[in-house]
Amino acid sequence: MANIKFIPPQVGPITDYSVRALHSGPIWLLIKDAGVLMTALPYLPMIFQPMKKKNDNIKQSTSIRLQSIRDTIIQAILLILELILSILFLPALVSFPGILFIGLAVLSLLIILLIAWPTQGPRVVESKVDDKETLRRSQQHPSERWIFINGICTGSTGLQQNIDRLSLLFGRKILGIHNESYGFISDLLECLLQRCLSYNTMDVRIACEVIRDRLVDLEVKKVVLIGHSQGGIIVSMVVDYLLAELSAEMMAKLEIYTFGSAASHFHNPPTSPNTKIVTTTTTASSSPSSLPCTIPHIEHYANEYDMVPRWGVLYATAQLLTNRYAGEVFVRTGASGHLFIDHYLDPMFPLSSSEKTEKKENTAKAAAAPAGGKKGVAGAGNSDGDIRGHHHRAEEEADNYLGAIVDVDMEVEMKRRSVIVRGKSSLVDGNNRITAAATGTNAHNHHAAAITAVNGTGIVGGAYGTINGMANEEERMVFAVPGRGKTVRELSRLWRYLGGEVPEN
């Protein structure tokens, strides 16, 4: 069974959190962010690990495979070129006259653009899945719009592969917004500028327009936005702009899911000044009305040894304790890799786990099917036995992840909440202990949902479960910890969309 660390949503009044830009200047943020990025670089070799074997059950044309190989070669060339240019930058700046240096810099940029040009394509593309079952399912959700924004080092071919896989997985048409790549180093520099200077790249501007048009459309009832890697930064920036433009009613159509996110913040303000919990839960028993935030559902998925989220979502939630980062975080402990399909979708939501149960009248196939009676997408030339074996392994992977009981990151949770409480004279005494005013007996106390004074047994019920004896007996207090004793299947909302399904609120 997989080991999954769960970082609960932030709890507390909106005034307890803010973004870093309100406390530091952009240059200082840029320096600090670059320093954090340097600490994550040792995990760079693990971006492509573990290497996965080609899945023969997924159809892929020869032209697509050749384009993928071409894009990989281009990315390797760009990496080598940009490394050389980075090493020569300072010597050239000191040695060459200003005009000559500028000319060489412009020439270098033009060469990079020229090399990267074959990997570029339309800025907005649609999934191209000809699977009849997927097309049928997509027609059952006319009021939904699904949008995906890719991450670093992804060409137009990679984007198409990503949205096609999402379409097969969730039974919806997927709209892809291409976050163009000009090499690994260039992409990282762009991430720094977006995080620290709020630099509105073309990708951000296009994404903002596309998503806004869907949210204001009266015929659209739900917009599901998925971001991978740098796509998480773009999603967070788009949310900032849309929150300033659109009404809470329009923003309530939005759901956000990120994988390996590089974003440093995520906003999700409450729908009213009296809202006590500023990020929502996505458990099946909850609804937007019970925890009323503007965006009803936000989830983040990350691998522990993936370099990008160690700089992004994992750093922002674990180290920047008063930083606004809305949503729940699911971390595969001990896992590495950054590729969207190989290292995120396949281990968490395998393709066959999205397939519906066989029709009852097809008794022969139902009897031969593996446990759960689920079917997959077959590739040409595969026998039924081979396909069933592949699907059985995929089902085991899905159960391994979704069935895992999460390990709540108590260190982060206690640090986060102690920062909220500490220093508030009405909530702590001279020894920083919780006072009676901080308990749930005060209906007007905005910490009542998070902090509860208890008797000596130290038992308290939480929105996601209960904890027993977690608090120091001397303090005689305990937090209602979200997620304790629950499985990923019980906490995650995204998996409920698999195979064209619709989750209950």
Short mmCIF file of C-alpha atoms in Angstrom, two decimals:
data_model
loop_
_atom_site.label_atom_id
_atom_site.label_comp_id
_atom_site.label_asym_id
_atom_site.label_seq_id
_atom_site.Cartn_x
_atom_site.Cartn_y
_atom_site.Cartn_z
CA MET A 1 0.00 0.00 0.00
CA ALA A 2 1.29 3.45 -0.92
CA ASN A 3 2.41 5.89 1.76
CA ILE A 4 0.50 9.15 1.38
CA LYS A 5 1.17 12.24 3.43
CA PHE A 6 -1.80 14.58 3.78
CA ILE A 7 -1.46 18.31 4.45
CA PRO A 8 -4.90 19.58 5.49
CA PRO A 9 -6.34 22.85 4.21
CA GLN A 10 -5.42 26.02 6.05
CA VAL A 11 -7.72 26.78 8.96
CA GLY A 12 -8.30 30.16 10.55
CA PRO A 13 -9.54 33.65 9.72
CA ILE A 14 -8.53 35.25 6.46
CA THR A 15 -6.45 37.90 8.24
CA ASP A 16 -4.00 35.24 9.46
CA TYR A 17 -2.62 34.56 5.97
CA SER A 18 -1.29 36.66 3.13
CA VAL A 19 1.01 36.33 0.13
CA ARG A 20 4.76 36.95 0.29
CA ALA A 21 4.55 39.94 -2.04
CA LEU A 22 2.91 41.92 0.77
CA HIS A 23 5.92 41.42 3.05
CA SER A 24 8.94 41.55 0.73
CA GLY A 25 9.98 43.46 -2.35
CA PRO A 26 10.13 41.64 -5.70
CA ILE A 27 13.95 41.70 -5.92
CA TRP A 28 14.32 40.22 -2.45
CA LEU A 29 11.69 37.61 -3.29
CA LEU A 30 13.61 36.79 -6.46
CA ILE A 31 16.82 36.26 -4.49
CA LYS A 32 15.12 34.09 -1.88
CA ASP A 33 13.27 32.06 -4.48
CA ALA A 34 16.47 31.44 -6.41
CA GLY A 35 18.08 30.25 -3.18
CA VAL A 36 15.24 27.81 -2.48
CA LEU A 37 15.49 26.58 -6.08
CA MET A 38 19.20 25.87 -5.58
CA THR A 39 18.40 23.69 -2.55
CA ALA A 40 16.00 21.65 -4.72
CA LEU A 41 18.48 21.10 -7.57
CA PRO A 42 19.96 17.89 -6.07
CA TYR A 43 16.61 16.28 -6.92
CA LEU A 44 16.97 17.25 -10.59
CA PRO A 45 18.23 13.79 -11.73
CA MET A 46 15.08 12.24 -10.23
CA ILE A 47 12.73 14.17 -12.53
CA PHE A 48 12.66 11.28 -15.03
CA GLN A 49 12.85 8.47 -12.49
CA PRO A 50 11.53 5.87 -12.35
CA MET A 51 11.66 5.20 -16.08
CA LYS A 52 8.50 3.48 -17.23
CA LYS A 53 8.08 0.94 -19.98
CA LYS A 54 6.01 1.85 -23.00
CA ASN A 55 2.35 0.93 -22.56
CA ASP A 56 1.39 -1.15 -25.60
CA ASN A 57 -2.29 -1.02 -24.67
CA ILE A 58 -2.45 2.68 -25.45
CA LYS A 59 -2.62 3.47 -29.13
CA GLN A 60 0.03 5.89 -30.33
CA SER A 61 0.76 6.59 -33.97
CA THR A 62 4.26 6.40 -35.39
CA SER A 63 4.20 10.12 -36.19
CA ILE A 64 3.38 11.00 -32.59
CA ARG A 65 6.22 8.84 -31.31
CA LEU A 66 8.64 10.42 -33.77
CA GLN A 67 7.49 13.90 -32.74
CA SER A 68 8.00 13.00 -29.08
CA ILE A 69 11.55 11.81 -29.82
CA ARG A 70 12.18 15.00 -31.79
CA ASP A 71 10.94 17.18 -28.92
CA THR A 72 13.14 15.30 -26.44
CA ILE A 73 16.21 15.84 -28.63
CA ILE A 74 15.38 19.54 -28.99
CA GLN A 75 15.02 19.91 -25.21
CA ALA A 76 18.41 18.25 -24.72
CA ILE A 77 20.02 20.62 -27.25
CA LEU A 78 18.42 23.63 -25.58
CA LEU A 79 19.62 22.49 -22.15
CA ILE A 80 23.23 22.16 -23.33
CA LEU A 81 23.11 25.48 -25.18
CA GLU A 82 21.59 27.36 -22.26
CA LEU A 83 24.10 25.85 -19.84
CA ILE A 84 26.95 27.09 -22.04
CA LEU A 85 25.36 30.55 -22.34
CA SER A 86 24.84 30.71 -18.57
CA ILE A 87 28.52 29.93 -17.94
CA LEU A 88 29.68 32.51 -20.51
CA PHE A 89 27.26 35.24 -19.39
CA LEU A 90 29.37 36.95 -16.71
CA PRO A 91 32.72 36.72 -18.58
CA ALA A 92 31.05 38.17 -21.69
CA LEU A 93 29.42 40.94 -19.68
CA VAL A 94 32.80 41.97 -18.26
CA SER A 95 34.88 41.45 -21.41
CA PHE A 96 32.77 42.78 -24.29
CA PRO A 97 31.67 46.37 -24.98
CA GLY A 98 28.03 47.08 -24.15
CA ILE A 99 26.75 47.19 -27.74
CA LEU A 100 28.57 43.98 -28.67
CA PHE A 101 27.28 42.21 -25.57
CA ILE A 102 23.69 43.23 -26.33
CA GLY A 103 24.08 42.08 -29.92
CA LEU A 104 25.39 38.68 -28.83
CA ALA A 105 22.59 38.35 -26.27
CA VAL A 106 19.94 39.08 -28.90
CA LEU A 107 21.57 36.60 -31.29
CA SER A 108 21.59 33.93 -28.58
CA LEU A 109 17.87 34.50 -27.90
CA LEU A 110 17.08 34.23 -31.61
CA ILE A 111 18.98 30.94 -31.83
CA ILE A 112 17.03 29.55 -28.86
CA LEU A 113 13.73 30.64 -30.41
CA LEU A 114 14.69 29.06 -33.73
CA ILE A 115 15.69 25.74 -32.16
CA ALA A 116 12.49 25.60 -30.05
CA TRP A 117 10.21 26.57 -32.96
CA PRO A 118 9.42 22.98 -34.14
CA THR A 119 8.01 22.14 -30.69
CA GLN A 120 5.50 24.99 -30.78
CA GLY A 121 1.95 24.79 -32.06
CA PRO A 122 -1.47 26.34 -31.52
CA ARG A 123 -1.87 28.08 -28.19
CA VAL A 124 -5.25 26.43 -27.55
CA VAL A 125 -5.98 22.83 -28.61
CA GLU A 126 -8.69 20.25 -27.99
CA SER A 127 -8.39 16.58 -27.11
CA LYS A 128 -8.52 14.22 -30.09
CA VAL A 129 -9.85 10.97 -28.70
CA ASP A 130 -11.76 8.78 -31.16
CA ASP A 131 -12.73 6.21 -28.54
CA LYS A 132 -16.52 5.83 -28.89
CA GLU A 133 -17.12 5.27 -25.19
CA THR A 134 -15.19 8.42 -24.25
CA LEU A 135 -17.07 10.46 -26.83
CA ARG A 136 -20.38 9.12 -25.54
CA ARG A 137 -19.49 10.01 -21.97
CA SER A 138 -18.36 13.52 -22.90
CA GLN A 139 -21.76 14.20 -24.41
CA GLN A 140 -23.37 13.51 -21.05
CA HIS A 141 -21.75 16.63 -19.54
CA PRO A 142 -22.71 19.53 -21.83
CA SER A 143 -22.54 22.10 -19.02
CA GLU A 144 -18.95 21.22 -17.99
CA ARG A 145 -15.72 22.66 -19.35
CA TRP A 146 -12.37 21.01 -18.60
CA ILE A 147 -9.14 22.93 -19.14
CA PHE A 148 -5.52 21.80 -18.77
CA ILE A 149 -2.33 23.91 -18.62
CA ASN A 150 0.96 22.07 -19.12
CA GLY A 151 4.26 22.50 -17.32
CA ILE A 152 7.89 23.04 -18.19
CA CYS A 153 9.69 21.46 -21.16
CA THR A 154 6.47 20.45 -22.90
CA GLY A 155 5.96 20.85 -26.63
CA SER A 156 2.69 20.86 -28.53
CA THR A 157 2.92 17.09 -29.01
CA GLY A 158 3.33 16.52 -25.29
CA LEU A 159 0.36 18.79 -24.57
CA GLN A 160 -1.80 16.81 -26.99
CA GLN A 161 -0.78 13.54 -25.35
CA ASN A 162 -1.61 14.95 -21.91
CA ILE A 163 -5.09 16.18 -22.79
CA ASP A 164 -5.89 13.01 -24.73
CA ARG A 165 -5.00 10.94 -21.66
CA LEU A 166 -7.14 13.18 -19.44
CA SER A 167 -10.02 12.80 -21.88
CA LEU A 168 -9.78 9.00 -21.75
CA LEU A 169 -9.42 9.09 -17.98
CA PHE A 170 -12.33 11.37 -17.10
CA GLY A 171 -14.63 10.89 -20.09
CA ARG A 172 -14.71 14.58 -21.01
CA LYS A 173 -13.46 16.79 -23.80
CA ILE A 174 -10.34 18.60 -22.59
CA LEU A 175 -9.17 22.01 -23.75
CA GLY A 176 -5.40 22.43 -23.56
CA ILE A 177 -3.64 25.79 -23.18
CA HIS A 178 -0.06 25.52 -24.38
CA ASN A 179 2.52 26.91 -22.00
CA GLU A 180 5.34 27.08 -24.53
CA SER A 181 8.82 25.88 -23.63
CA TYR A 182 12.18 27.34 -24.66
CA GLY A 183 14.37 24.98 -22.68
CA PHE A 184 14.70 23.88 -19.07
CA ILE A 185 16.73 26.86 -17.87
CA SER A 186 14.55 29.37 -19.72
CA ASP A 187 11.44 27.81 -18.23
CA LEU A 188 12.85 28.00 -14.70
CA LEU A 189 13.75 31.68 -15.21
CA GLU A 190 10.22 32.32 -16.42
CA CYS A 191 8.85 30.57 -13.31
CA LEU A 192 10.94 32.87 -11.12
CA LEU A 193 9.64 35.96 -12.91
CA GLN A 194 6.04 34.75 -12.65
CA ARG A 195 6.30 33.87 -8.95
CA CYS A 196 8.19 36.95 -7.80
CA LEU A 197 7.30 39.70 -10.29
CA SER A 198 3.81 38.51 -11.33
CA TYR A 199 5.07 38.52 -14.91
CA ASN A 200 2.09 38.05 -17.23
CA THR A 201 3.37 35.83 -20.01
CA MET A 202 1.31 35.15 -23.10
CA ASP A 203 0.26 31.85 -21.52
CA VAL A 204 -1.21 33.65 -18.50
CA ARG A 205 -3.08 36.17 -20.65
CA ILE A 206 -4.56 33.51 -22.93
CA ALA A 207 -5.50 31.27 -20.00
CA CYS A 208 -7.19 34.17 -18.21
CA GLU A 209 -9.29 35.01 -21.25
CA VAL A 210 -10.25 31.40 -22.01
CA ILE A 211 -11.23 30.58 -18.42
CA ARG A 212 -13.09 33.86 -17.90
CA ASP A 213 -15.16 33.27 -21.04
CA ARG A 214 -16.23 29.87 -19.70
CA LEU A 215 -17.05 31.16 -16.24
CA VAL A 216 -19.28 33.98 -17.49
CA ASP A 217 -21.13 31.68 -19.89
CA LEU A 218 -24.59 31.13 -18.40
CA GLU A 219 -24.84 27.68 -20.00
CA VAL A 220 -21.69 26.51 -18.21
CA LYS A 221 -22.26 25.20 -14.69
CA LYS A 222 -18.77 23.85 -13.91
CA VAL A 223 -15.22 24.64 -15.01
CA VAL A 224 -12.53 22.13 -13.98
CA LEU A 225 -9.02 23.56 -14.23
CA ILE A 226 -6.00 21.22 -14.09
CA GLY A 227 -2.39 22.45 -13.96
CA HIS A 228 0.90 20.58 -14.03
CA SER A 229 4.27 21.97 -12.91
CA GLN A 230 4.58 25.56 -14.16
CA GLY A 231 0.93 25.26 -15.09
CA GLY A 232 0.25 25.50 -11.35
CA ILE A 233 1.86 28.96 -11.29
CA ILE A 234 -0.23 30.05 -14.26
CA VAL A 235 -3.39 28.73 -12.59
CA SER A 236 -2.63 30.65 -9.37
CA MET A 237 -2.02 33.87 -11.31
CA VAL A 238 -5.21 33.44 -13.33
CA VAL A 239 -7.18 32.89 -10.12
CA ASP A 240 -5.80 36.15 -8.70
CA TYR A 241 -7.00 38.12 -11.71
CA LEU A 242 -10.38 36.41 -11.96
CA LEU A 243 -11.11 36.95 -8.26
CA ALA A 244 -10.69 40.67 -8.89
CA GLU A 245 -12.98 40.65 -11.94
CA LEU A 246 -15.76 38.12 -11.46
CA SER A 247 -18.47 37.67 -8.88
CA ALA A 248 -18.32 34.96 -6.22
CA GLU A 249 -21.23 33.23 -7.96
CA MET A 250 -19.22 32.89 -11.18
CA MET A 251 -16.04 31.80 -9.38
CA ALA A 252 -18.04 29.13 -7.53
CA LYS A 253 -18.25 27.23 -10.84
CA LEU A 254 -14.49 26.66 -10.69
CA GLU A 255 -12.66 23.59 -9.39
CA ILE A 256 -8.85 23.40 -9.34
CA TYR A 257 -6.53 20.38 -9.33
CA THR A 258 -2.74 20.62 -9.66
CA PHE A 259 0.02 18.04 -10.07
CA GLY A 260 3.64 18.77 -9.13
CA SER A 261 2.74 22.44 -8.80
CA ALA A 262 5.48 25.09 -8.84
CA ALA A 263 3.12 27.79 -7.51
CA SER A 264 4.10 29.70 -4.39
CA HIS A 265 0.59 30.76 -3.38
CA PHE A 266 -3.10 30.02 -3.99
CA HIS A 267 -5.90 32.41 -3.09
CA ASN A 268 -9.41 31.34 -2.14
CA PRO A 269 -11.20 33.99 -0.09
CA PRO A 270 -14.31 33.28 1.99
CA THR A 271 -17.70 34.18 0.63
CA SER A 272 -18.57 36.25 3.69
CA PRO A 273 -16.70 38.10 6.47
CA ASN A 274 -17.92 35.54 9.03
CA THR A 275 -16.42 32.52 7.29
CA LYS A 276 -14.27 30.64 9.81
CA ILE A 277 -12.44 28.17 7.60
CA VAL A 278 -10.68 29.69 4.63
CA THR A 279 -10.05 26.61 2.55
CA THR A 280 -12.52 23.94 1.72
CA THR A 281 -12.68 20.23 2.16
CA THR A 282 -13.48 17.91 -0.68
CA THR A 283 -14.80 14.97 1.28
CA ALA A 284 -17.93 13.33 0.05
CA SER A 285 -19.84 14.44 3.11
CA SER A 286 -19.04 18.10 2.63
CA SER A 287 -20.44 20.72 0.33
CA PRO A 288 -19.57 24.28 -0.64
CA SER A 289 -22.31 25.55 1.64
CA SER A 290 -20.84 23.91 4.75
CA LEU A 291 -17.43 25.52 4.27
CA PRO A 292 -18.24 28.52 2.07
CA CYS A 293 -15.19 29.64 0.17
CA THR A 294 -15.28 31.28 -3.24
CA ILE A 295 -13.73 28.30 -5.07
CA PRO A 296 -15.43 25.22 -3.62
CA HIS A 297 -12.75 22.61 -4.38
CA ILE A 298 -8.95 22.84 -4.64
CA GLU A 299 -6.59 19.85 -4.47
CA HIS A 300 -2.84 19.49 -5.01
CA TYR A 301 -0.98 16.25 -5.78
CA ALA A 302 2.81 15.93 -5.45
CA ASN A 303 5.66 13.42 -5.30
CA GLU A 304 7.95 13.87 -2.32
CA TYR A 305 11.22 13.77 -4.30
CA ASP A 306 10.01 15.70 -7.32
CA MET A 307 12.20 18.81 -7.59
CA VAL A 308 9.46 21.14 -8.83
CA PRO A 309 6.90 20.78 -6.00
CA ARG A 310 9.76 20.79 -3.46
CA TRP A 311 10.30 24.33 -4.70
CA GLY A 312 6.59 24.98 -5.11
CA VAL A 313 3.65 23.51 -3.24
CA LEU A 314 5.64 21.49 -0.70
CA TYR A 315 7.88 24.40 0.24
CA ALA A 316 5.02 26.91 0.33
CA THR A 317 2.82 24.80 2.59
CA ALA A 318 5.51 23.42 4.92
CA GLN A 319 7.89 26.37 5.27
CA LEU A 320 5.87 29.53 4.57
CA LEU A 321 3.46 28.98 7.45
CA THR A 322 1.51 32.23 7.10
CA ASN A 323 1.51 32.12 3.31
CA ARG A 324 -1.87 31.82 1.64
CA TYR A 325 -2.00 28.39 -0.03
CA ALA A 326 -5.57 27.16 -0.37
CA GLY A 327 -6.44 23.52 -0.83
CA GLU A 328 -5.55 20.05 0.36
CA VAL A 329 -2.20 18.48 -0.50
CA PHE A 330 -1.65 14.76 -1.19
CA VAL A 331 2.04 13.74 -1.16
CA ARG A 332 3.32 10.33 -2.30
CA THR A 333 6.13 9.84 0.19
CA GLY A 334 9.26 8.26 -1.21
CA ALA A 335 8.06 8.82 -4.79
CA SER A 336 10.01 10.70 -7.44
CA GLY A 337 9.46 11.81 -11.02
CA HIS A 338 7.84 14.84 -12.59
CA LEU A 339 6.32 13.59 -15.85
CA PHE A 340 2.58 14.22 -15.88
CA ILE A 341 1.43 10.87 -17.23
CA ASP A 342 4.21 8.49 -16.12
CA HIS A 343 4.75 9.81 -12.60
CA TYR A 344 1.40 11.32 -11.66
CA LEU A 345 -1.59 10.01 -13.61
CA ASP A 346 -0.41 6.41 -13.99
CA PRO A 347 0.42 5.77 -10.30
CA MET A 348 -2.54 7.76 -8.94
CA PHE A 349 -5.31 7.36 -11.52
CA PRO A 350 -4.42 4.51 -13.93
CA LEU A 351 -6.28 4.58 -17.21
CA SER A 352 -8.27 1.37 -16.69
CA SER A 353 -9.57 2.67 -13.35
CA SER A 354 -11.66 5.16 -15.32
CA GLU A 355 -13.55 2.51 -17.25
CA LYS A 356 -17.14 1.75 -16.35
CA THR A 357 -18.48 -1.67 -15.40
CA GLU A 358 -19.33 -4.00 -18.26
CA LYS A 359 -22.96 -4.04 -19.35
CA LYS A 360 -25.00 -6.65 -17.51
CA GLU A 361 -26.22 -8.29 -20.66
CA ASN A 362 -22.63 -9.07 -21.74
CA THR A 363 -22.42 -11.96 -19.27
CA ALA A 364 -19.63 -13.79 -21.03
CA LYS A 365 -17.23 -10.85 -20.84
CA ALA A 366 -18.38 -9.96 -17.34
CA ALA A 367 -17.56 -13.46 -16.14
CA ALA A 368 -14.09 -13.31 -17.71
CA ALA A 369 -13.31 -9.79 -16.45
CA PRO A 370 -11.05 -9.18 -13.43
CA ALA A 371 -12.41 -8.20 -10.03
CA GLY A 372 -14.50 -5.09 -10.26
CA GLY A 373 -15.59 -5.93 -13.81
CA LYS A 374 -13.82 -2.99 -15.37
CA LYS A 375 -12.61 -2.72 -18.90
CA GLY A 376 -9.78 -0.81 -20.51
CA VAL A 377 -8.70 0.68 -23.78
CA ALA A 378 -7.25 -2.03 -25.94
CA GLY A 379 -4.49 -1.58 -28.45
CA ALA A 380 -4.33 -3.38 -31.76
CA GLY A 381 -2.79 -6.83 -31.65
CA ASN A 382 -3.34 -7.49 -27.92
CA SER A 383 -5.18 -10.57 -26.77
CA ASP A 384 -8.00 -10.30 -24.23
CA GLY A 385 -5.83 -12.11 -21.69
CA ASP A 386 -2.99 -9.62 -22.11
CA ILE A 387 -5.36 -6.70 -21.76
CA ARG A 388 -7.05 -8.17 -18.70
CA GLY A 389 -3.65 -8.72 -17.10
CA HIS A 390 -2.63 -5.13 -17.78
CA HIS A 391 -5.92 -3.84 -16.41
CA HIS A 392 -5.62 -5.99 -13.32
CA ARG A 393 -2.21 -4.47 -12.59
CA ALA A 394 -3.60 -0.99 -13.20
CA GLU A 395 -6.50 -1.66 -10.85
CA GLU A 396 -4.04 -2.79 -8.19
CA GLU A 397 -2.13 0.48 -8.65
CA ALA A 398 -5.32 2.48 -8.29
CA ASP A 399 -6.36 0.62 -5.14
CA ASN A 400 -2.82 0.94 -3.80
CA TYR A 401 -3.09 4.73 -4.01
CA LEU A 402 -6.77 5.48 -3.42
CA GLY A 403 -7.09 2.87 -0.68
CA ALA A 404 -4.11 4.12 1.32
CA ILE A 405 -4.84 5.62 4.73
CA VAL A 406 -3.23 9.05 4.77
CA ASP A 407 -0.58 10.10 7.24
CA VAL A 408 -1.52 13.59 8.36
CA ASP A 409 1.53 15.86 8.43
CA MET A 410 1.13 16.83 12.06
CA GLU A 411 4.40 18.76 12.14
CA VAL A 412 3.23 21.17 9.47
CA GLU A 413 -0.28 21.31 10.88
CA MET A 414 0.80 22.13 14.43
CA LYS A 415 3.36 24.69 13.26
CA ARG A 416 0.80 26.34 11.05
CA ARG A 417 -1.83 26.59 13.76
CA SER A 418 0.60 27.65 16.47
CA VAL A 419 1.60 30.58 14.28
CA ILE A 420 -2.08 31.57 14.04
CA VAL A 421 -2.67 31.39 17.77
CA ARG A 422 0.62 32.71 19.13
CA GLY A 423 0.65 36.42 19.83
CA LYS A 424 -3.14 36.86 20.03
CA SER A 425 -3.69 38.12 23.57
CA SER A 426 -7.34 37.06 23.56
CA LEU A 427 -6.43 33.47 22.69
CA VAL A 428 -3.28 32.73 24.73
CA ASP A 429 -2.10 33.49 28.22
CA GLY A 430 1.33 34.67 29.31
CA ASN A 431 2.77 31.19 28.75
CA ASN A 432 1.36 30.93 25.19
CA ARG A 433 -1.24 28.44 26.39
CA ILE A 434 -4.75 28.36 24.94
CA THR A 435 -7.22 30.30 27.05
CA ALA A 436 -10.90 29.56 27.62
CA ALA A 437 -11.76 32.35 25.19
CA ALA A 438 -10.17 30.29 22.42
CA THR A 439 -12.46 27.31 22.88
CA GLY A 440 -15.51 26.34 20.90
CA THR A 441 -17.76 27.60 23.72
CA ASN A 442 -17.48 31.12 22.31
CA ALA A 443 -19.74 31.25 19.26
CA HIS A 444 -18.18 34.49 18.03
CA ASN A 445 -14.62 33.27 18.18
CA HIS A 446 -13.26 32.74 14.70
CA HIS A 447 -10.92 30.01 15.94
CA ALA A 448 -13.74 27.88 17.30
CA ALA A 449 -13.70 25.63 14.25
CA ALA A 450 -9.99 24.93 14.64
CA ILE A 451 -9.25 24.93 18.38
CA THR A 452 -11.20 23.15 21.09
CA ALA A 453 -10.40 22.89 24.80
CA VAL A 454 -11.08 19.36 25.98
CA ASN A 455 -11.04 17.35 29.15
CA GLY A 456 -8.19 15.17 30.24
CA THR A 457 -8.95 12.46 27.67
CA GLY A 458 -7.91 14.78 24.84
CA ILE A 459 -10.63 13.67 22.42
CA VAL A 460 -12.18 15.95 19.83
CA GLY A 461 -14.20 15.34 16.69
CA GLY A 462 -13.01 16.90 13.46
CA ALA A 463 -14.61 17.53 10.10
CA TYR A 464 -12.59 14.61 8.71
CA GLY A 465 -12.29 12.35 11.75
CA THR A 466 -11.10 12.28 15.34
CA ILE A 467 -7.82 12.41 17.16
CA ASN A 468 -7.03 11.02 20.56
CA GLY A 469 -4.36 12.22 22.96
CA MET A 470 -2.42 14.27 20.40
CA ALA A 471 -2.11 17.31 22.64
CA ASN A 472 0.27 17.89 25.49
CA GLU A 473 -1.69 17.04 28.64
CA GLU A 474 -0.30 20.15 30.32
CA GLU A 475 -1.81 22.31 27.59
CA ARG A 476 -5.18 20.50 27.87
CA MET A 477 -6.02 21.40 24.30
CA VAL A 478 -6.10 19.66 20.95
CA PHE A 479 -6.74 20.53 17.34
CA ALA A 480 -9.45 18.98 15.20
CA VAL A 481 -7.14 17.53 12.57
CA PRO A 482 -8.59 17.06 9.08
CA GLY A 483 -7.94 13.74 7.37
CA ARG A 484 -6.90 11.58 10.29
CA GLY A 485 -7.86 7.94 9.77
CA LYS A 486 -9.19 8.55 6.25
CA THR A 487 -8.12 7.10 2.91
CA VAL A 488 -7.23 9.02 -0.22
CA ARG A 489 -10.47 7.74 -1.73
CA GLU A 490 -12.44 9.36 1.09
CA LEU A 491 -10.62 12.70 0.93
CA SER A 492 -9.98 13.21 -2.77
CA ARG A 493 -12.66 14.61 -5.04
CA LEU A 494 -10.89 14.34 -8.40
CA TRP A 495 -10.98 10.54 -8.58
CA ARG A 496 -14.78 10.68 -8.41
CA TYR A 497 -14.81 12.03 -11.97
CA LEU A 498 -13.10 8.92 -13.36
CA GLY A 499 -14.87 7.22 -16.23
CA GLY A 500 -17.30 10.08 -16.82
CA GLU A 501 -18.76 9.97 -13.31
CA VAL A 502 -19.99 13.03 -11.41
CA PRO A 503 -19.14 13.39 -7.69
CA GLU A 504 -21.83 14.20 -5.21
CA ASN A 505 -21.46 17.43 -3.27
#
